[in-house]
Coordinates of C-alpha atoms and ligand atoms in Angstrom, one line a residue:
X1 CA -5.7 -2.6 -13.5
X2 CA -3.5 -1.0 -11.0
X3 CA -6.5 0.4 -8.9
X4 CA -8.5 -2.4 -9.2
X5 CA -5.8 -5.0 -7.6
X6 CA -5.6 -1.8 -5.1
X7 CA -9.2 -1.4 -4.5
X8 CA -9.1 -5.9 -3.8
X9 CA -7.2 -5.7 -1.0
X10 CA -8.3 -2.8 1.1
X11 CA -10.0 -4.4 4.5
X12 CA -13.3 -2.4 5.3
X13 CA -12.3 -2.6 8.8
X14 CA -8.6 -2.9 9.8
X15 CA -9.6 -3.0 13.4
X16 CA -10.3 -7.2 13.2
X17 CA -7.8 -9.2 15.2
X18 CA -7.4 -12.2 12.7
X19 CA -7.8 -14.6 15.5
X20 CA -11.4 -13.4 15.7
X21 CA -13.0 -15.7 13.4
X22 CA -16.3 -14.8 13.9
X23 CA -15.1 -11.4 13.0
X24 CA -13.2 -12.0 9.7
X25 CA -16.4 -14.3 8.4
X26 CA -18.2 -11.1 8.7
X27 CA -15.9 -9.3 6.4
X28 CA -15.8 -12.0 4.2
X29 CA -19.4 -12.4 3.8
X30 CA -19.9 -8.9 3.3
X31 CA -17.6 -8.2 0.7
X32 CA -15.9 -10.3 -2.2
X33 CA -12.3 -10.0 -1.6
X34 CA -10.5 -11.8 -4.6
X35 CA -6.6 -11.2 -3.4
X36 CA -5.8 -10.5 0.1
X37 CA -2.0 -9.2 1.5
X38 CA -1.6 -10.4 4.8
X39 CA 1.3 -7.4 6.6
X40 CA -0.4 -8.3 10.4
X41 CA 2.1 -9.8 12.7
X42 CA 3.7 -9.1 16.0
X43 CA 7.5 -8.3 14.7
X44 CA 9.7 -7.3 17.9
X45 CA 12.8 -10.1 18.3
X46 CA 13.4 -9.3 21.8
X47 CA 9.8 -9.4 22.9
X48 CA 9.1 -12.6 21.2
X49 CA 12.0 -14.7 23.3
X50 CA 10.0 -13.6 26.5
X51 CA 6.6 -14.3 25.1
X52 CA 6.7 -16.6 22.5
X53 CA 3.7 -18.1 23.2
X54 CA 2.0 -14.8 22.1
X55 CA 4.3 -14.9 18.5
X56 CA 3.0 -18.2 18.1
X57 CA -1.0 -17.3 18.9
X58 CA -1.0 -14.0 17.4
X59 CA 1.2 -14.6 14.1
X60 CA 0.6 -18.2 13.6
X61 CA -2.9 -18.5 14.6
X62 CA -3.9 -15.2 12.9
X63 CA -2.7 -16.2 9.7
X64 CA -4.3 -20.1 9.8
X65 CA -7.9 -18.6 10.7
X66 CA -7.1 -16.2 7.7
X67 CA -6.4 -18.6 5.4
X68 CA -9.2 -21.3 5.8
X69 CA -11.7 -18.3 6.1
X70 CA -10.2 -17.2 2.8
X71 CA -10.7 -20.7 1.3
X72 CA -13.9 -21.1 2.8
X73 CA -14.9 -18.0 0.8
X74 CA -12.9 -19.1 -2.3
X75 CA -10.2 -16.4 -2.3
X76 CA -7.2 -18.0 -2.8
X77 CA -4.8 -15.6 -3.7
X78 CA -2.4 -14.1 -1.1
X79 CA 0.7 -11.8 -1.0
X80 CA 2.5 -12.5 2.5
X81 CA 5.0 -10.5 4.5
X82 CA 7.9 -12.9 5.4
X83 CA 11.5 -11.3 6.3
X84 CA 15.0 -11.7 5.7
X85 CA 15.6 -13.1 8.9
X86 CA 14.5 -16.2 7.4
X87 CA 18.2 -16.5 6.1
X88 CA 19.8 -16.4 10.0
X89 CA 23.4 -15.8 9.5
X90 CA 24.1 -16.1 6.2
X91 CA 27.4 -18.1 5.4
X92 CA 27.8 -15.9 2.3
X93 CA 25.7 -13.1 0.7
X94 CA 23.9 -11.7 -1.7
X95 CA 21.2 -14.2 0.1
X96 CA 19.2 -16.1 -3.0
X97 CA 15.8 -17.3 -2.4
X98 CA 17.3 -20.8 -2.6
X99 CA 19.4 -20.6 0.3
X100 CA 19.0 -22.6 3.4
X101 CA 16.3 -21.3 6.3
X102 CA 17.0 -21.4 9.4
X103 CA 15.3 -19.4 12.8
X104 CA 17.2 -17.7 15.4
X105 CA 14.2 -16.7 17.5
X106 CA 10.5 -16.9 17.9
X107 CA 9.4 -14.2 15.7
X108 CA 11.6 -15.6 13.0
X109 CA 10.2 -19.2 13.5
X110 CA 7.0 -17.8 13.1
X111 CA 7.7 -16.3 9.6
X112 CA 9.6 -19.6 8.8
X113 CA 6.5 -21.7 9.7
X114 CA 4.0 -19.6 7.9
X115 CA 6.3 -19.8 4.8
X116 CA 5.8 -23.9 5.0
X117 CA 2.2 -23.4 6.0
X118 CA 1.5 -21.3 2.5
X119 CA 4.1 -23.8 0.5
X120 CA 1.5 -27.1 2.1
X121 CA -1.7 -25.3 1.7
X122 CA -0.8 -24.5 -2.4
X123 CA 0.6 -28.2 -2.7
X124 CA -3.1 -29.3 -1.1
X125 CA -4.8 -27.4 -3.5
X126 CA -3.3 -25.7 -6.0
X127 CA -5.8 -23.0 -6.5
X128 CA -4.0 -21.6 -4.2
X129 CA -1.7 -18.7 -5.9
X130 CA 1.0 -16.9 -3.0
X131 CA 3.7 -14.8 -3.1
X132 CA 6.4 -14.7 0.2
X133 CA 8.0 -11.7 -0.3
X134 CA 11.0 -11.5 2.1
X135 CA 11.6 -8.1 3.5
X136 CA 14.9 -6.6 4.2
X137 CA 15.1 -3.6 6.4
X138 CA 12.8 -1.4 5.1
X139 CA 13.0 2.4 6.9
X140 CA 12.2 5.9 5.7
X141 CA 8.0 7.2 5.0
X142 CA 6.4 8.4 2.8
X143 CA 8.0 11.2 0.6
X144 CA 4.8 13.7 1.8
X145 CA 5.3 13.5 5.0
X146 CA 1.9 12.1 6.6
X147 CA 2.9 8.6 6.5
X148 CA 6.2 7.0 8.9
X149 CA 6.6 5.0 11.2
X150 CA 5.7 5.2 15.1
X151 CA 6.5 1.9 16.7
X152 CA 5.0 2.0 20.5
X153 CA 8.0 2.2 23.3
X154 CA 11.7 2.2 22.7
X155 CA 12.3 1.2 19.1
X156 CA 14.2 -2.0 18.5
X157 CA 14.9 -0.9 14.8
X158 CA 18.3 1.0 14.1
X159 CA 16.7 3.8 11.9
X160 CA 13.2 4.4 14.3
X161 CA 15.5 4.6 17.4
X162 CA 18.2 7.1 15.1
X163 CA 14.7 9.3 14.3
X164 CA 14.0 9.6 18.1
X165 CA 17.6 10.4 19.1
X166 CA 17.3 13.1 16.5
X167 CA 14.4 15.2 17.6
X168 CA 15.5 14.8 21.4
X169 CA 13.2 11.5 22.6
X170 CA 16.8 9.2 23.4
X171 CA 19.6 10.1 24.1
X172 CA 22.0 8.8 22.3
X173 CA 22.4 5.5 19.9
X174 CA 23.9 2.4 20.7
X175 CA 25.6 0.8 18.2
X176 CA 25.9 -3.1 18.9
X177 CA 29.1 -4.6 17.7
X178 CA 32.3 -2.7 16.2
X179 CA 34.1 -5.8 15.6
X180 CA 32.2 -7.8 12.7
X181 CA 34.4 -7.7 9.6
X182 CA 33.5 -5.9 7.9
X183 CA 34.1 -2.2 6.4
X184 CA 34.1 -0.5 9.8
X185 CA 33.3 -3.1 12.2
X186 CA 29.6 -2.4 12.6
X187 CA 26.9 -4.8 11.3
X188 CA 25.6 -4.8 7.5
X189 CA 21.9 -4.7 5.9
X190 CA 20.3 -4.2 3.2
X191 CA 18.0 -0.8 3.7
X192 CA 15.1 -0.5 1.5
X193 CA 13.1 2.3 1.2
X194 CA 8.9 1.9 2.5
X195 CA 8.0 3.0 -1.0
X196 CA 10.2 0.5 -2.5
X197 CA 8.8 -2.0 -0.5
X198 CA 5.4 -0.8 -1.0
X199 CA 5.5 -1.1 -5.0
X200 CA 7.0 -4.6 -4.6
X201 CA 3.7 -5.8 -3.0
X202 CA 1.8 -4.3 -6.2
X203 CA 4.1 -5.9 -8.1
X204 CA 3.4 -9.4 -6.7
X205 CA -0.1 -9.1 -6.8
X206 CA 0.1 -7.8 -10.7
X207 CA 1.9 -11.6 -11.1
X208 CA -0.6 -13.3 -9.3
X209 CA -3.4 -12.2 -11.9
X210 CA -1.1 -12.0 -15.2
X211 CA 0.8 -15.0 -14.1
X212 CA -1.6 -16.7 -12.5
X213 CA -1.6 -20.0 -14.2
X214 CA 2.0 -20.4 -13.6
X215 CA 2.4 -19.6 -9.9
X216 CA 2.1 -21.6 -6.9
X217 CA 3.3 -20.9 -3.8
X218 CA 6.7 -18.7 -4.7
X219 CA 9.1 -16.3 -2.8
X220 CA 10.9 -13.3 -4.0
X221 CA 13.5 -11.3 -1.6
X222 CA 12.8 -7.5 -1.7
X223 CA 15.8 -5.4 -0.8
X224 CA 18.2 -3.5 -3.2
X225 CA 21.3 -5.7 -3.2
X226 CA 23.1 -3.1 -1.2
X227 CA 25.1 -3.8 2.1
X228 CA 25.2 -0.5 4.3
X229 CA 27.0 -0.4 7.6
X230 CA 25.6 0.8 10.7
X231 CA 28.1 3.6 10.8
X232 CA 27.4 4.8 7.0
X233 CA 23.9 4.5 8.1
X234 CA 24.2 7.0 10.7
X235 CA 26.3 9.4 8.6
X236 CA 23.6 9.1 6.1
X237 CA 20.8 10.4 8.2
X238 CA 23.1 12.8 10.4
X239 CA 24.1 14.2 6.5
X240 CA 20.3 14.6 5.4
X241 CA 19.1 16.4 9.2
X242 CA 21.9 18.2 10.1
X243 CA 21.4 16.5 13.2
X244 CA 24.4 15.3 15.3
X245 CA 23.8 11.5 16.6
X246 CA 25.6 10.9 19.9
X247 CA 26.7 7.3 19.5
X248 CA 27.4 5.1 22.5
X249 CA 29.8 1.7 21.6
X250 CA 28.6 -1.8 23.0
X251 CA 28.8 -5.6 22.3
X252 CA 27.0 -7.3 19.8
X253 CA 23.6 -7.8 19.9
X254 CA 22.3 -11.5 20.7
X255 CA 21.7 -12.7 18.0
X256 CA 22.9 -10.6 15.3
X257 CA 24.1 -11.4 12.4
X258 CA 27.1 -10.3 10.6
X259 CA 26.6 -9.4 6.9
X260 CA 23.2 -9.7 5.5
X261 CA 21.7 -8.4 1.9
X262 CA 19.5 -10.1 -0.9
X263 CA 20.2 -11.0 -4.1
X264 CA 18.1 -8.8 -6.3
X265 CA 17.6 -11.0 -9.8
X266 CA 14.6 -13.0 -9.2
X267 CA 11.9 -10.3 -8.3
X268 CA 13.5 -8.0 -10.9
X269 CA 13.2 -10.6 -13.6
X270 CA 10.0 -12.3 -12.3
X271 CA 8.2 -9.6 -10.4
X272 CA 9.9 -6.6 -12.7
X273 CA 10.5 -4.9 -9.7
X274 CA 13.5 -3.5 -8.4
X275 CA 14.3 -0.7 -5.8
X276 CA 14.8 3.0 -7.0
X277 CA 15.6 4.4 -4.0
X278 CA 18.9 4.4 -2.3
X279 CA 19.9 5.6 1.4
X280 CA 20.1 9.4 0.7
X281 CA 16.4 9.1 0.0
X282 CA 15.4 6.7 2.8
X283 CA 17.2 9.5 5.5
X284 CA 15.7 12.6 3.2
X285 CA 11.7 11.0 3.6
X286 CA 12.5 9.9 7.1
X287 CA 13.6 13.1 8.7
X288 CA 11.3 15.2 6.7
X289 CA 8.3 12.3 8.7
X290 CA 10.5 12.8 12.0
X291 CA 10.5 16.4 12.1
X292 CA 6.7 17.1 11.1
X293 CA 6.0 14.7 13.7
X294 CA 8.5 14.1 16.2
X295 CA 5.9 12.1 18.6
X296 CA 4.4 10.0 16.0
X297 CA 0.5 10.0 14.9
X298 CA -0.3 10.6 18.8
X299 CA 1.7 13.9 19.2
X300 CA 3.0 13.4 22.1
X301 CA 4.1 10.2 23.9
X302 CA 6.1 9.3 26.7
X303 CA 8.6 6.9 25.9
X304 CA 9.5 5.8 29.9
X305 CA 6.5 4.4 30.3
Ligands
UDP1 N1 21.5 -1.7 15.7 C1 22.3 -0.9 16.5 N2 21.7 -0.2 17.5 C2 20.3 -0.2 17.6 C3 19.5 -1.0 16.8 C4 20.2 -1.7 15.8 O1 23.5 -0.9 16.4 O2 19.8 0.4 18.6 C5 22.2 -2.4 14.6 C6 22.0 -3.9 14.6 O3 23.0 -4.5 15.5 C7 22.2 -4.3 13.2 C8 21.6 -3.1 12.4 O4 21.6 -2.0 13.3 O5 23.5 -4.5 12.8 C9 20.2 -3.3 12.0 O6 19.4 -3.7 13.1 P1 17.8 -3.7 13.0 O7 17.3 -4.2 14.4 O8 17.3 -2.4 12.5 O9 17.5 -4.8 11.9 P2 17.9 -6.4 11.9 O10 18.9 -6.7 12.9 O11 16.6 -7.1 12.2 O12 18.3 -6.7 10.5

């Protein structure tokens, strides 16, 4: 079963831009795809206040051409990246799946929009079966060692801009905020390890077949329930490379929020999913990635430019 569901949702060509319409018909009408897990989206906050009309095109317009060339071709399943930014700034936490939504930037409208989008298109017709899964922060790579990752530029992410400080690329960190309340001033997530996050997706797809007459269009957070403060965070990681972090203190990061980690009950009762992996393991798989590859799948990059 497993490799089957697998097998469904590997795209014979991951180069398509989903906007290409023309492009993804091809696909479609060359293979019979019966499930489909849409990860492709622009994802940079910072980037997406100065171009939002790009977030809009590329995430928003990617994803509608996928779904009505999906429809067209009578797959109607779909498993769909969403994120915890969905929550905003969460007046209390663990953050259910019931509570409010709200978007504090372009990127996070974007998943907010295509959350409605899939919750209209299953009311319209409800052959539709989707799962929103809403991310956390997911960091480490994969426990071998060939798979991180190797975001283009400075890294916006804490943990991907902690890997470069480590093997000499930055500098130093900059911590934004040391006056949030909580345990030590610094901000709180919910880490999640890639692997985690990865079995969560085969989970939801293992409901949309076995489950599949009682689904419609339903969301599941996937994070471990854990806050973890920027600080531990650090200590974590400086703990699993022996690597010292030089840490620079600033102001709080527009837009920031304080607290923020997911209730864990639903996906572990509906999905039977739930993380295994804590923050030790997350900072042991991403150094081990960092060090074999300290520029990324390019070797060698230059970060000024
Ligand atoms: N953070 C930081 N320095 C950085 C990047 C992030 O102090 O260079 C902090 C950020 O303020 C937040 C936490 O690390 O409290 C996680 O930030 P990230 O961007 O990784 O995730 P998000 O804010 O989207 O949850």
């Amino acid at each position: 079963m497993l490799c089957r569901l697998l097998c469904l949702c590997l795209c014979p060509d991951p180069q398509v831009d989903l906007r290409d319409r023309h492009a993804l018909v091809d696909i479609f009408s060359s293979h019979r795809f019966e499930a489909v897990i849409h990860f492709a989206g622009l994802k940079a906050v910072g980037e997406s206040v100065h171009k939002p009309l790009l977030y809009y095109d590329n995430n928003l317009v990617g994803t509608i051409t996928l779904l009505e060339v999906m429809a067209a071709n009578g797959c109607k399943k779909l498993v769909f990246s969403s994120s915890a930014t969905v929550y905003g700034w969460p007046k209390e936490v663990p953050c259910t799946e019931e509570f409010p939504l709200c978007a504090t930037n372009p990127y996070g409208r974007t998943k907010l929009v295509i959350e409605d989008i899939c919750r209209d298109v299953h009311r319209s017709d409800p052959d539709w079966k989707i799962i929103l899964l809403r991310y956390f922060n997911p960091v480490g790579a994969h426990p071998s060692g060939y798979i991180g990752e190797d975001p283009c530029g400075v890294p916006n992410n804490l943990m991907p801009y902690v890997q470069q400080v480590a093997v000499g690329r930055l500098p130093h960190l900059t911590v934004y905020g040391t006056d949030y309340s909580t345990k030590d001033g610094t901000g709180v997530r919910d880490y999640i390890h890639v692997v985690d996050l990865a079995d969560g997706h085969i989970a939801a797809l293992r409901k949309l077949y076995e489950d599949s007459d009682k689904i419609g269009c339903e969301v599941y957070n996937l994070g471990t329930g854990k806050g973890t403060s920027v600080l531990e965070m650090v200590a974590a990681f400086e703990k699993a490379s022996g690597k010292k972090i030089p840490l620079v203190f600033a102001g709080r990061r527009p837009g920031d929020a304080e607290i923020v980690y997911a209730a864990t009950a639903k996906a572990e009762k509906e999905l039977k999913w739930k993380a295994k992996y804590g923050i030790e393991e997350m900072c042991r798989d991403l150094w081990n990635w960092a060090s074999k590859n300290p520029y990324g799948y390019a070797g060698s990059r230059d970060n000024s430019k």
